[in-house]
């Protein structure tokens, strides 16, 4: 098939490369010449494990092409994927301006064959119907289109694996012809198929992300109970998770969830509920607990660091990505700067994105130990694997005061005690 992707972020580029790898002819449309030139040269712009190799392979085979020009790609495509961002507006709604703008442009360039417009962007219920109206109003007389909602469930950091091994493929669509085409396109990929209506598909995505956020906030709430009572959150959640009805997965307490999806999708669902006159206190509480987890952690730093010179390891919102959108690190660094802390930071791939936020207000290091010189606290915000088995003796020697404040519970408190560290983690007894 010939396909077009509009948008080349974590969803658009990864899915485009995988579908090209299956032998399809794939166009990717962007909106800045500079980025298109980089992509054409094999630079994926974002950091996602395995993506550079997949991009190179398919560029070489001429199965993936990048352009700014809709006319080059759309008329010959059987399926056009919309994969542009839907960030939060100031009020918390999903900003749909990019989605509607590209829908208009697609309509103007449709070919004479039937085209399926498949929306991968996360959009509130009713948006795909609006896309349909835009297409019908703006398209030429000799063209025919159908709209489908194909929400995406990939996680950054394991985007290629998730796309190839999904739990389910959701296709929301009123047109059998379009649904069949999408089913055929996904044939090489396993996973349950859920073919449904547009509204259900749109709501499935928000429900899934709100449920994931609920699990994390619940784990964080229980960690507050543990810290006040002397219980150990890992023991509590491990035991509770043995109940198959509950499970342990995605219940790791920490510094709160971040990223480009969970926070904005919980807010957008809350706004959707408000517009529908549904009580959304529950969703607001999920968001509030997430903020509390970050504030609670900041307080641990303010209460325990012996000087205002501290080090942060891990800046991205999770490991194996360079993405710092709504990363807890941004919130925590801002709070520490307000309190006049001097901050040295290290992250394997997230430095350049954090530099755009804080410039020279903090110090950046390419070596984790270098960042620890004279530091009174090592603060861990992302559980990168390379932090799990560091040289703790070297850390202790390099720091001014041997204090670790661990927002991801990656170290064993007993070992910390044995090595003479002060150690604060989440929902576990502190080692003083
Ligand atoms: C999420 C969904 O998982 C994915 O299905 C959807 O398509 C997009 O949004 P992503 O944002 O890439 O994916 O990251 P995810 O792995 O869900 O983690 C989100 C945040 O939650 C991270 O900040 C992570 O550190 C945090 N988290 C996750 C926890 O704090 N505890 C957990 O148990 C799991």
Short mmCIF file of N, CA, C and O and ligand atoms in Angstrom, two decimals, residues 152-156 205 209 212 216 250-252 256-258 261-262 317-318 383 408, ligand 1:
data_model
loop_
_atom_site.label_atom_id
_atom_site.label_comp_id
_atom_site.label_asym_id
_atom_site.label_seq_id
_atom_site.Cartn_x
_atom_site.Cartn_y
_atom_site.Cartn_z
N UNK A 152 -3.25 5.09 19.46
CA UNK A 152 -1.93 4.48 19.58
C UNK A 152 -1.64 4.21 21.06
O UNK A 152 -1.91 5.05 21.90
N UNK A 153 -1.07 3.04 21.36
CA UNK A 153 -0.81 2.71 22.77
C UNK A 153 0.68 2.50 23.06
O UNK A 153 1.04 1.99 24.11
N UNK A 154 1.54 2.90 22.10
CA UNK A 154 2.97 2.66 22.32
C UNK A 154 3.52 3.53 23.44
O UNK A 154 3.02 4.63 23.70
N UNK A 155 4.53 3.01 24.13
CA UNK A 155 5.22 3.78 25.17
C UNK A 155 6.54 4.27 24.60
O UNK A 155 7.22 3.52 23.88
N UNK A 156 6.92 5.47 24.94
CA UNK A 156 8.24 5.94 24.56
C UNK A 156 9.27 5.04 25.24
O UNK A 156 9.06 4.57 26.35
N UNK A 205 -8.88 5.34 24.22
CA UNK A 205 -7.53 5.89 24.45
C UNK A 205 -7.48 6.68 25.76
O UNK A 205 -6.57 6.50 26.58
N UNK A 209 -5.32 5.65 29.29
CA UNK A 209 -4.30 6.50 29.92
C UNK A 209 -4.74 6.98 31.30
O UNK A 209 -3.92 7.08 32.22
N UNK A 212 -4.11 4.11 33.70
CA UNK A 212 -2.68 3.98 34.04
C UNK A 212 -2.29 5.05 35.06
O UNK A 212 -1.59 4.77 36.04
N UNK A 216 -0.85 4.69 39.11
CA UNK A 216 0.37 5.33 39.64
C UNK A 216 0.00 6.24 40.82
O UNK A 216 0.66 6.22 41.86
N UNK A 250 2.63 -1.48 36.80
CA UNK A 250 2.30 -0.06 36.67
C UNK A 250 1.81 0.54 37.99
O UNK A 250 0.95 1.43 38.02
N UNK A 251 2.35 0.02 39.09
CA UNK A 251 2.00 0.54 40.42
C UNK A 251 3.29 0.89 41.16
O UNK A 251 3.39 0.62 42.35
N UNK A 252 4.27 1.45 40.45
CA UNK A 252 5.51 1.83 41.13
C UNK A 252 5.38 3.26 41.62
O UNK A 252 5.19 4.18 40.82
N UNK A 256 6.02 10.80 40.64
CA UNK A 256 4.85 11.18 39.85
C UNK A 256 5.04 10.87 38.38
O UNK A 256 6.16 10.73 37.90
N UNK A 257 3.92 10.76 37.67
CA UNK A 257 4.00 10.48 36.23
C UNK A 257 4.20 11.78 35.46
O UNK A 257 3.73 12.83 35.85
N UNK A 258 4.96 11.67 34.36
CA UNK A 258 5.15 12.82 33.48
C UNK A 258 4.98 12.37 32.05
O UNK A 258 4.32 11.36 31.78
N UNK A 261 1.81 12.29 27.49
CA UNK A 261 0.48 11.69 27.37
C UNK A 261 -0.32 11.68 28.66
O UNK A 261 -1.37 12.29 28.75
N UNK A 262 0.18 10.95 29.68
CA UNK A 262 -0.64 10.76 30.88
C UNK A 262 -1.14 12.08 31.47
O UNK A 262 -2.35 12.25 31.67
N UNK A 317 11.45 12.04 31.52
CA UNK A 317 10.28 11.64 32.32
C UNK A 317 10.26 10.14 32.63
O UNK A 317 9.52 9.70 33.51
N UNK A 318 11.08 9.39 31.91
CA UNK A 318 11.26 7.95 32.15
C UNK A 318 12.54 7.54 31.44
O UNK A 318 13.07 8.32 30.63
N UNK A 383 14.90 6.27 36.56
CA UNK A 383 15.56 4.99 36.86
C UNK A 383 16.31 4.42 35.65
O UNK A 383 16.06 3.31 35.20
N UNK A 408 12.98 6.91 42.79
CA UNK A 408 12.53 5.73 42.04
C UNK A 408 12.82 4.42 42.77
O UNK A 408 12.71 3.35 42.16
C1 LIG B 1 1.87 6.25 28.02
C2 LIG B 1 1.08 4.94 27.93
O1 LIG B 1 1.73 3.94 28.73
C3 LIG B 1 0.99 4.50 26.48
O2 LIG B 1 0.18 3.33 26.38
C4 LIG B 1 0.36 5.63 25.66
O3 LIG B 1 0.32 5.29 24.29
C5 LIG B 1 1.16 6.91 25.82
O4 LIG B 1 1.26 7.23 27.21
P1 LIG B 1 4.45 6.93 27.97
O5 LIG B 1 3.99 8.33 28.22
O6 LIG B 1 5.48 6.69 26.91
O7 LIG B 1 3.20 5.99 27.61
O8 LIG B 1 5.09 6.39 29.35
P2 LIG B 1 4.66 5.39 30.50
O9 LIG B 1 5.52 4.20 30.45
O10 LIG B 1 3.19 5.16 30.53
O11 LIG B 1 5.06 6.24 31.80
C6 LIG B 1 4.44 7.47 32.08
C7 LIG B 1 4.94 8.05 33.36
O12 LIG B 1 4.50 7.30 34.48
C8 LIG B 1 6.47 8.12 33.51
O13 LIG B 1 6.82 9.36 34.07
C9 LIG B 1 6.80 6.98 34.44
O14 LIG B 1 7.97 7.21 35.19
C10 LIG B 1 5.58 7.00 35.34
N1 LIG B 1 5.32 5.70 36.01
C11 LIG B 1 5.01 4.60 35.24
C12 LIG B 1 5.33 5.61 37.39
O15 LIG B 1 5.61 6.59 38.09
N2 LIG B 1 5.04 4.40 37.97
C13 LIG B 1 4.71 3.30 37.25
O16 LIG B 1 4.43 2.25 37.85
C14 LIG B 1 4.71 3.40 35.85
#
